[in-house]
């Protein structure tokens, strides 16, 4: 609980808004919401709109969302950045998406940085020739199954047609080559890049391999929106295997090209990060009849609940028994760790400001050690991630969103097969397994907590001064500014050097890490002895 010296959230909101010019303040007032009653869920937040020019945002660009987030974790698609050297270089190994090829001779291109190194000459005369040469050179070096070409801002500005180049090279080399119009400026954030990546993956890769025999695994799922940061996917893969669930494809942690190509053969899509991948989930449902289910493997309780939801979906006594046995096996260690740590963390406060899903998911982990989330928000998520998918029909589509292609998807003439009958869907509804739905973050947050979309650096600083939370969760850009104010900052993007935090073992890792951070004495020594001490 914030101490009694913390002003009311309404006052804090006014305080934040007061700093901005009138027009900006009006817009910010709609992006900063004091959360209402959990059950009400009627509050509206403005999201997925342009950042105010000049404000220091946490956001990244469309190229980052496409290349770095969605496609990057796939080890055997060779990625080429078409653009100036900086775009390729500064996106090289910056996200901790791990991968594990089965043997040393299996392809793994994640450690490479390939770029066309665009120069003035290409800006003036066009860069397609150089791009073709780069694709050919990359092919001769690696002989990959597939090559992906990513557009950076100048590509769109000068009008290079990466798709035409991809088509030509596909023909010439006899491998799959596809391009992405993910110029950094498209959309208002990296969220646009996710959508562009989803579309192209779906168009060029998903469903391109032959349907494998149905016997290969009785309970076949895809895991969508799990990117193996700090090894999270490894933990989930292990859990699913022990439960007897077959993982056909993960989009895209520890993934391969072939896994994507056979994703249409799964019988259920489990969606972790709704924001970055809900488009693929929807398209798989429309084209192949695979229903999707929102899951969350962050937090021990959430993991148990997600596994049980998978059991309810498949409705098989053997599977249910195995899942219960795995939960039973894992929970004692989790309970013991939580019981040990809770007394030291209970009542402490957290703020979470990260991309599109983790600001929601990680609240569960904090709650498990008795910590309260007092403020949270997404960098780039949309209203449905805050308020739930029920608002989708009312979301205004602005020019920035219209800029991004919406694929027209229709049922596949031979491969469309609804996995559940209407009666079975009814059974799932009755069991409160909401298929194809996500309720969003706000209904699960307490009344009076602050929800802030696309938080600016100024807001961050004021929040820290006013609330003095026990911990602030964000990314590398925010980390040291926060810590200089005497408040520990946990990076929820990269996990600092830690993780995994998924599943049961991951939960214990997280409890211990947070305990270490919030109970360290170091924060009271932030100021030099000759400065007046105001924190700690
Ligand atoms: Fe999804 Fe992610 Fe996130 Fe995201 Fe990201 Fe990430 Fe993130 Mo950084 S896909 S929205 S674009 S959960 S890289 S693994 S941590 S901002 S909250």
XYZ file of C-alpha atoms and ligand atoms in Angstrom:
553
model
C 0.000 0.000 0.000
C 1.295 3.463 -0.728
C 1.874 5.267 2.532
C -0.621 7.861 3.701
C 1.646 10.638 2.410
C 0.880 9.593 -1.174
C -1.694 11.916 -2.709
C -4.850 10.381 -4.142
C -4.518 8.954 -7.657
C -6.822 11.648 -8.968
C -4.487 14.319 -7.593
C -1.477 12.501 -9.042
C -3.155 12.417 -12.431
C -3.843 16.145 -12.302
C -0.291 16.751 -11.201
C 1.066 14.841 -14.217
C -1.194 16.551 -16.701
C -0.568 20.043 -15.359
C 2.926 20.066 -16.841
C 1.750 19.837 -20.433
C 0.418 22.524 -22.792
C -3.373 22.605 -23.014
C -3.854 20.507 -26.148
C -1.374 17.846 -25.049
C -2.857 17.850 -21.548
C -6.293 17.079 -22.993
C -4.886 14.076 -24.864
C -2.834 12.891 -21.888
C -5.910 13.122 -19.672
C -7.431 10.349 -21.792
C -4.256 8.250 -21.600
C -3.943 8.460 -17.821
C -6.776 6.655 -16.067
C -7.562 6.093 -12.411
C -8.793 2.516 -12.476
C -12.396 1.994 -11.500
C -14.138 -0.917 -9.795
C -12.693 -4.185 -11.042
C -16.097 -5.540 -11.949
C -17.240 -2.416 -13.781
C -14.629 -2.463 -16.502
C -16.312 0.415 -18.288
C -13.458 2.890 -18.084
C -11.973 3.890 -21.393
C -8.330 4.625 -22.117
C -6.796 6.222 -25.169
C -4.108 3.977 -26.630
C -2.208 3.224 -29.843
C -1.992 6.905 -30.747
C 1.017 9.022 -31.701
C 3.498 10.042 -29.043
C 3.683 13.802 -28.479
C 6.672 15.120 -30.448
C 9.430 16.027 -28.042
C 8.271 13.748 -25.244
C 10.678 11.046 -24.125
C 8.740 7.865 -24.792
C 9.699 4.268 -24.045
C 8.523 3.202 -27.486
C 10.456 1.627 -30.337
C 9.844 1.526 -34.094
C 7.964 -0.686 -36.503
C 11.173 -2.297 -37.815
C 12.026 -3.279 -34.230
C 8.632 -4.906 -33.743
C 8.839 -6.832 -36.999
C 12.456 -7.897 -37.206
C 13.450 -7.896 -33.576
C 10.336 -9.143 -31.846
C 8.364 -11.482 -34.073
C 10.784 -12.883 -36.673
C 14.099 -12.443 -34.850
C 13.789 -15.408 -32.455
C 13.484 -17.896 -35.350
C 16.917 -19.419 -35.768
C 16.858 -20.685 -39.361
C 15.300 -17.782 -41.235
C 18.178 -15.627 -42.425
C 17.318 -11.981 -41.721
C 18.710 -9.179 -43.880
C 18.186 -5.556 -42.913
C 17.833 -3.354 -45.979
C 19.000 -0.003 -44.734
C 21.795 2.100 -43.274
C 24.291 0.239 -41.120
C 22.983 1.634 -37.820
C 19.583 -0.069 -38.085
C 21.166 -3.495 -38.503
C 23.959 -2.949 -36.025
C 21.830 -1.565 -33.197
C 19.272 -4.349 -33.520
C 21.958 -7.028 -33.361
C 21.501 -9.378 -30.387
C 19.784 -6.749 -28.270
C 16.861 -8.951 -27.212
C 17.544 -11.965 -25.024
C 15.520 -14.405 -27.146
C 17.358 -17.661 -26.691
C 17.363 -20.634 -29.020
C 18.536 -24.213 -28.848
C 19.309 -25.983 -32.130
C 19.133 -29.763 -31.704
C 22.733 -30.181 -32.852
C 25.758 -28.057 -33.693
C 25.199 -28.691 -37.379
C 21.662 -27.273 -37.332
C 21.230 -23.777 -38.651
C 21.318 -20.893 -36.180
C 21.636 -17.432 -37.725
C 20.589 -15.494 -34.640
C 24.147 -14.469 -33.843
C 24.693 -12.921 -37.285
C 23.981 -9.368 -38.395
C 23.321 -9.044 -42.121
C 22.630 -5.684 -43.701
C 22.847 -3.977 -47.084
C 24.721 -1.062 -45.482
C 22.828 1.479 -47.564
C 24.897 4.492 -48.630
C 24.127 7.896 -50.130
C 24.448 6.387 -53.581
C 21.530 4.025 -52.933
C 19.459 6.794 -51.379
C 19.872 8.791 -54.605
C 19.786 6.044 -57.249
C 17.869 3.289 -55.453
C 18.986 0.291 -53.433
C 17.323 -2.684 -55.118
C 20.459 -3.762 -56.986
C 22.481 -3.788 -53.790
C 19.725 -5.699 -52.024
C 19.648 -8.398 -54.714
C 23.426 -8.752 -54.471
C 23.148 -9.020 -50.679
C 20.493 -11.745 -50.874
C 22.600 -13.698 -53.332
C 25.749 -13.316 -51.251
C 23.898 -14.389 -48.096
C 22.479 -17.403 -49.906
C 25.908 -18.486 -51.148
C 27.359 -18.184 -47.658
C 24.647 -19.979 -45.668
C 22.270 -21.828 -48.013
C 19.314 -21.129 -45.692
C 15.770 -22.457 -46.080
C 14.398 -18.963 -46.134
C 15.533 -15.347 -46.277
C 13.575 -12.448 -44.790
C 14.202 -8.868 -45.927
C 13.363 -6.031 -43.535
C 12.741 -2.460 -44.655
C 14.085 0.485 -42.693
C 12.805 4.072 -42.997
C 14.787 5.161 -46.108
C 13.536 2.128 -48.077
C 9.995 3.455 -47.946
C 11.115 7.023 -48.565
C 13.033 6.224 -51.751
C 10.537 3.606 -52.913
C 12.637 0.427 -53.156
C 10.293 -2.515 -53.804
C 11.558 -5.198 -51.421
C 8.685 -7.489 -52.373
C 9.609 -7.459 -56.058
C 13.215 -8.205 -55.137
C 12.037 -11.045 -52.871
C 9.915 -12.563 -55.653
C 12.763 -12.373 -58.127
C 15.279 -13.917 -55.738
C 12.852 -16.628 -54.680
C 12.540 -17.650 -58.303
C 16.262 -17.465 -58.912
C 17.476 -19.240 -55.759
C 14.644 -21.732 -55.323
C 14.198 -20.990 -51.612
C 11.536 -18.978 -49.822
C 12.390 -15.274 -49.842
C 9.945 -12.707 -48.489
C 10.055 -9.045 -47.594
C 8.501 -6.843 -44.927
C 7.353 -3.247 -45.420
C 8.194 -2.518 -41.798
C 9.772 0.903 -42.246
C 10.389 2.337 -38.798
C 7.912 5.167 -39.218
C 4.929 2.946 -40.087
C 2.230 3.053 -37.431
C 2.849 4.771 -34.119
C 5.112 2.196 -32.451
C 6.597 -1.282 -32.771
C 3.043 -2.617 -32.582
C 2.663 -1.899 -36.297
C 5.719 -4.067 -36.937
C 4.112 -6.973 -35.102
C 1.080 -6.772 -37.362
C 3.218 -6.567 -40.520
C 5.296 -9.558 -39.360
C 2.153 -11.572 -38.551
C 0.719 -10.896 -42.003
C 3.798 -11.907 -43.949
C 4.462 -14.995 -41.843
C 0.911 -16.066 -42.438
C 1.046 -15.303 -46.148
C 4.451 -16.809 -46.936
C 5.184 -19.519 -44.363
C 2.285 -20.843 -42.258
C 0.611 -23.854 -43.863
C 3.210 -24.293 -46.613
C 4.369 -27.720 -45.396
C 2.464 -30.934 -45.837
C 0.076 -31.901 -43.069
C 1.930 -34.339 -40.822
C 0.231 -37.575 -39.794
C -2.488 -36.980 -37.198
C -0.945 -39.675 -34.999
C 1.969 -37.409 -34.140
C 0.734 -36.332 -30.743
C -2.810 -36.489 -29.503
C -2.958 -33.020 -27.969
C -1.377 -30.658 -30.438
C -1.043 -26.986 -29.693
C 0.763 -23.892 -30.941
C 2.090 -21.419 -28.433
C 1.642 -17.893 -29.722
C 3.366 -14.771 -28.406
C 6.101 -16.452 -26.343
C 9.587 -15.339 -27.337
C 11.927 -17.272 -25.071
C 13.380 -14.274 -23.285
C 15.886 -15.562 -20.743
C 14.862 -19.153 -21.547
C 11.124 -18.876 -20.692
C 10.130 -21.087 -23.634
C 12.466 -23.850 -22.471
C 10.592 -24.004 -19.163
C 7.192 -24.055 -20.885
C 8.330 -26.655 -23.431
C 9.441 -28.913 -20.580
C 6.125 -28.494 -18.726
C 4.051 -29.232 -21.814
C 6.128 -32.290 -22.666
C 5.687 -33.669 -19.138
C 1.937 -33.124 -19.427
C 1.860 -35.004 -22.727
C 0.978 -31.965 -24.827
C 2.658 -31.730 -28.248
C 3.980 -28.325 -29.167
C 3.719 -27.944 -32.930
C 5.064 -24.400 -33.216
C 5.936 -21.497 -30.969
C 5.601 -18.020 -32.435
C 8.450 -17.503 -32.156
C 10.640 -18.418 -29.168
C 13.091 -21.256 -29.945
C 11.297 -21.693 -33.270
C 12.118 -22.896 -36.753
C 10.830 -22.246 -40.230
C 9.432 -25.784 -40.531
C 7.479 -25.424 -37.287
C 5.692 -22.343 -38.676
C 5.035 -24.182 -41.921
C 3.124 -26.937 -40.082
C 1.377 -24.696 -37.520
C -1.948 -25.239 -39.288
C -1.992 -28.849 -38.071
C -2.411 -27.964 -34.378
C -5.767 -28.291 -32.627
C -5.454 -25.339 -30.271
C -3.593 -22.034 -30.246
C -2.507 -20.833 -26.830
C -1.912 -17.081 -26.831
C 0.576 -15.669 -24.325
C 1.234 -12.165 -25.627
C -2.054 -11.061 -27.078
C -0.693 -7.781 -28.380
C 2.056 -9.021 -30.628
C 0.422 -12.086 -32.172
C -3.372 -11.969 -31.931
C -3.497 -11.444 -35.708
C -1.943 -14.893 -36.372
C -4.345 -16.469 -33.869
C -7.330 -14.924 -35.635
C -6.086 -15.871 -39.084
C -5.389 -19.500 -38.059
C -8.942 -19.685 -36.769
C -10.468 -18.225 -39.920
C -8.421 -20.191 -42.420
C -7.994 -23.541 -40.658
C -10.627 -23.598 -37.894
C -8.172 -23.690 -34.960
C -9.681 -21.980 -31.886
C -7.462 -19.914 -29.620
C -7.265 -19.568 -25.889
C -5.559 -16.862 -23.837
C -2.992 -18.351 -21.460
C -0.384 -16.924 -19.132
C 2.656 -18.866 -17.971
C 3.974 -15.971 -15.903
C 3.131 -16.662 -12.254
C 2.760 -20.097 -10.644
C -1.003 -19.752 -10.116
C -1.445 -18.443 -13.644
C 0.611 -21.339 -15.024
C -1.489 -23.903 -13.151
C -4.656 -22.200 -14.348
C -3.441 -22.127 -17.956
C -2.529 -25.823 -17.920
C -5.933 -26.635 -16.483
C -7.624 -24.619 -19.215
C -5.756 -26.672 -21.813
C -6.981 -29.817 -20.024
C -10.578 -28.579 -20.072
C -10.271 -27.801 -23.765
C -9.104 -31.295 -24.729
C -11.383 -32.940 -22.162
C -9.368 -36.138 -21.803
C -9.132 -37.848 -18.394
C -5.566 -39.066 -19.003
C -4.353 -35.602 -19.950
C -6.163 -33.989 -17.024
C -4.568 -36.470 -14.610
C -1.090 -35.830 -16.005
C -1.544 -32.064 -15.792
C -2.745 -32.320 -12.200
C 0.238 -34.544 -11.384
C 2.684 -31.997 -12.853
C 1.067 -29.140 -10.898
C 1.206 -31.261 -7.760
C 4.871 -31.990 -8.351
C 5.796 -28.353 -8.903
C 3.722 -26.494 -6.356
C 5.416 -27.505 -3.074
C 8.683 -25.779 -4.038
C 6.758 -22.693 -5.160
C 4.730 -22.564 -1.931
C 7.843 -22.977 0.184
C 9.654 -20.156 -1.631
C 6.632 -17.849 -1.455
C 6.177 -18.557 2.267
C 9.828 -17.760 2.915
C 9.829 -14.557 0.878
C 6.362 -13.165 1.574
C 7.109 -11.817 5.056
C 9.940 -9.715 3.602
C 7.967 -8.420 0.598
C 4.380 -8.223 1.805
C 2.865 -4.773 1.406
C 5.634 -3.456 -0.809
C 4.624 -1.720 -4.007
C 5.467 -2.162 -7.681
C 5.020 -0.166 -10.871
C 5.149 -1.863 -14.235
C 5.658 -0.019 -17.492
C 6.579 -2.307 -20.356
C 5.529 -3.075 -23.907
C 2.253 -4.794 -24.408
C 1.722 -7.812 -22.183
C 4.179 -8.029 -19.384
C 2.812 -5.034 -17.516
C -0.253 -7.213 -17.048
C 1.268 -10.694 -16.671
C 3.883 -9.789 -14.081
C 1.334 -8.340 -11.682
C 0.456 -11.971 -10.930
C 4.008 -12.750 -9.830
C 4.179 -9.715 -7.558
C 0.831 -10.622 -6.022
C 2.149 -14.093 -5.211
C 4.727 -12.589 -2.858
C 2.254 -10.130 -1.398
C 3.296 -7.065 -3.383
C 0.784 -4.616 -4.750
C 0.843 -3.030 -8.190
C 0.023 0.664 -7.774
C 0.540 1.800 -11.362
C 0.965 0.057 -14.687
C 0.793 0.713 -18.376
C 1.807 -0.403 -21.810
C 4.195 1.290 -24.198
C 2.261 0.443 -27.330
C -0.663 -1.888 -26.636
C -4.165 -1.161 -27.853
C -7.423 -0.583 -26.009
C -8.310 -4.295 -26.117
C -5.177 -5.103 -24.088
C -6.335 -2.652 -21.418
C -10.095 -3.044 -21.473
C -10.606 -6.448 -23.107
C -11.559 -7.542 -26.594
C -15.156 -6.546 -25.989
C -14.184 -3.003 -27.002
C -12.840 -4.047 -30.421
C -15.990 -3.122 -32.367
C -15.814 0.409 -30.967
C -12.096 1.071 -31.517
C -11.627 3.955 -33.932
C -9.344 3.093 -36.846
C -7.201 6.129 -37.555
C -4.930 6.933 -40.487
C -1.891 5.425 -38.758
C -3.583 2.042 -38.413
C -5.118 2.151 -41.865
C -1.555 2.344 -43.135
C -1.103 -1.326 -42.196
C -2.480 -4.046 -44.413
C -5.423 -6.128 -43.122
C -5.249 -9.545 -44.762
C -8.489 -10.886 -46.131
C -8.559 -14.445 -44.823
C -11.126 -17.037 -45.890
C -11.505 -20.705 -44.969
C -9.020 -22.974 -46.769
C -10.834 -25.058 -49.419
C -9.461 -28.385 -48.144
C -7.650 -27.738 -44.850
C -10.373 -25.852 -42.962
C -11.642 -28.077 -40.172
C -13.439 -26.626 -37.150
C -11.795 -28.369 -34.182
C -14.810 -28.128 -31.909
C -18.501 -28.620 -32.555
C -20.932 -25.892 -31.460
C -21.953 -28.155 -28.535
C -18.346 -28.482 -27.416
C -17.862 -24.748 -27.649
C -20.941 -24.415 -25.454
C -19.437 -26.859 -22.917
C -16.275 -24.708 -22.808
C -18.305 -21.546 -22.299
C -20.168 -23.218 -19.450
C -16.815 -24.160 -17.886
C -15.843 -20.468 -18.177
C -13.163 -21.212 -20.741
C -13.578 -18.111 -22.866
C -12.322 -19.057 -26.300
C -11.033 -16.312 -28.584
C -11.183 -13.747 -25.822
C -8.866 -11.646 -23.685
C -10.281 -9.624 -20.828
C -7.408 -7.153 -20.641
C -5.389 -5.690 -17.809
C -7.666 -3.066 -16.264
C -10.425 -5.365 -14.988
C -7.767 -7.253 -13.005
C -6.236 -4.177 -11.402
C -7.420 -2.706 -8.141
C -9.636 0.306 -7.905
C -7.615 3.478 -7.508
C -4.509 2.199 -9.274
C -3.107 4.326 -12.062
C -3.108 3.099 -15.636
C -0.931 5.124 -18.000
C -0.558 4.531 -21.705
C 2.785 5.332 -23.384
C 4.315 6.769 -20.225
C 6.694 9.681 -20.759
C 9.934 10.156 -18.879
C 8.505 13.153 -17.069
C 5.569 11.087 -15.783
C 7.963 8.379 -14.639
C 10.008 10.815 -12.619
C 6.981 12.415 -10.969
C 5.456 9.017 -10.145
C 8.677 7.932 -8.483
C 8.820 11.118 -6.431
C 5.180 10.958 -5.394
C 4.791 7.238 -4.713
C 8.325 6.075 -3.926
C 7.419 2.540 -5.001
C 9.506 -0.366 -3.727
C 10.357 -1.341 -7.301
C 9.870 0.036 -10.801
C 9.791 -2.324 -13.781
C 10.747 -1.033 -17.209
C 13.630 -1.342 -19.668
C 17.254 -0.424 -20.120
C 16.499 3.170 -21.154
C 14.735 3.841 -17.873
C 16.782 1.663 -15.555
C 19.588 3.896 -14.422
C 17.539 7.070 -14.209
C 15.202 5.230 -11.850
C 17.997 3.720 -9.777
C 19.693 7.086 -9.363
C 16.531 8.097 -7.551
C 17.131 5.293 -5.062
C 14.529 2.919 -6.397
C 15.447 -0.494 -7.828
C 14.513 -1.031 -11.464
C 13.904 -4.515 -12.780
C 14.121 -4.848 -16.522
C 11.081 -6.793 -17.607
C 12.115 -6.802 -21.269
C 15.497 -8.483 -20.965
C 15.195 -9.672 -17.316
C 18.544 -7.936 -16.776
C 20.833 -10.976 -16.771
C 18.279 -13.254 -15.120
C 15.425 -15.575 -15.893
C 13.764 -17.753 -16.826
C 10.692 -16.395 -15.051
C 8.003 -18.517 -16.725
C 6.273 -21.517 -15.200
C 6.809 -22.789 -11.667
C 10.606 -22.775 -11.523
C 10.597 -19.369 -13.174
C 8.244 -18.014 -10.518
C 10.668 -19.035 -7.790
C 13.528 -17.348 -9.675
C 11.476 -14.174 -9.835
C 10.472 -14.184 -6.154
C 14.134 -14.489 -5.152
C 15.258 -11.778 -7.546
C 12.614 -9.316 -6.362
C 13.326 -10.129 -2.706
C 17.018 -9.419 -3.312
C 16.244 -6.145 -5.067
C 13.611 -4.612 -2.796
C 15.328 -5.627 0.423
C 18.831 -4.529 -0.490
C 20.276 -1.792 1.712
C 22.158 -0.333 -1.219
C 19.264 1.981 -2.142
C 19.718 3.963 1.035
C 23.319 4.731 0.064
C 22.503 6.257 -3.308
C 23.306 9.778 -2.187
C 26.765 10.875 -1.172
C 27.199 11.505 2.574
C 27.422 15.262 2.065
C 24.037 15.342 0.291
C 20.866 15.541 2.303
C 19.368 12.079 2.380
C 15.795 12.033 1.078
C 15.307 8.341 0.277
C 15.922 5.000 1.897
Fe 4.603 -9.127 -26.207
Fe 7.011 -9.504 -25.618
Fe 5.485 -7.648 -24.507
Fe 6.154 -7.382 -27.089
Fe 8.455 -6.106 -26.613
Fe 9.365 -8.202 -25.179
Fe 7.778 -6.367 -24.065
Mo 10.224 -5.766 -24.763
S 6.251 -9.375 -27.612
S 4.321 -6.994 -26.106
S 7.270 -5.978 -28.377
S 5.414 -9.709 -24.256
S 10.361 -7.044 -26.650
S 8.977 -10.343 -25.264
S 9.486 -7.336 -23.283
S 8.266 -4.627 -25.144
S 5.912 -6.416 -22.812
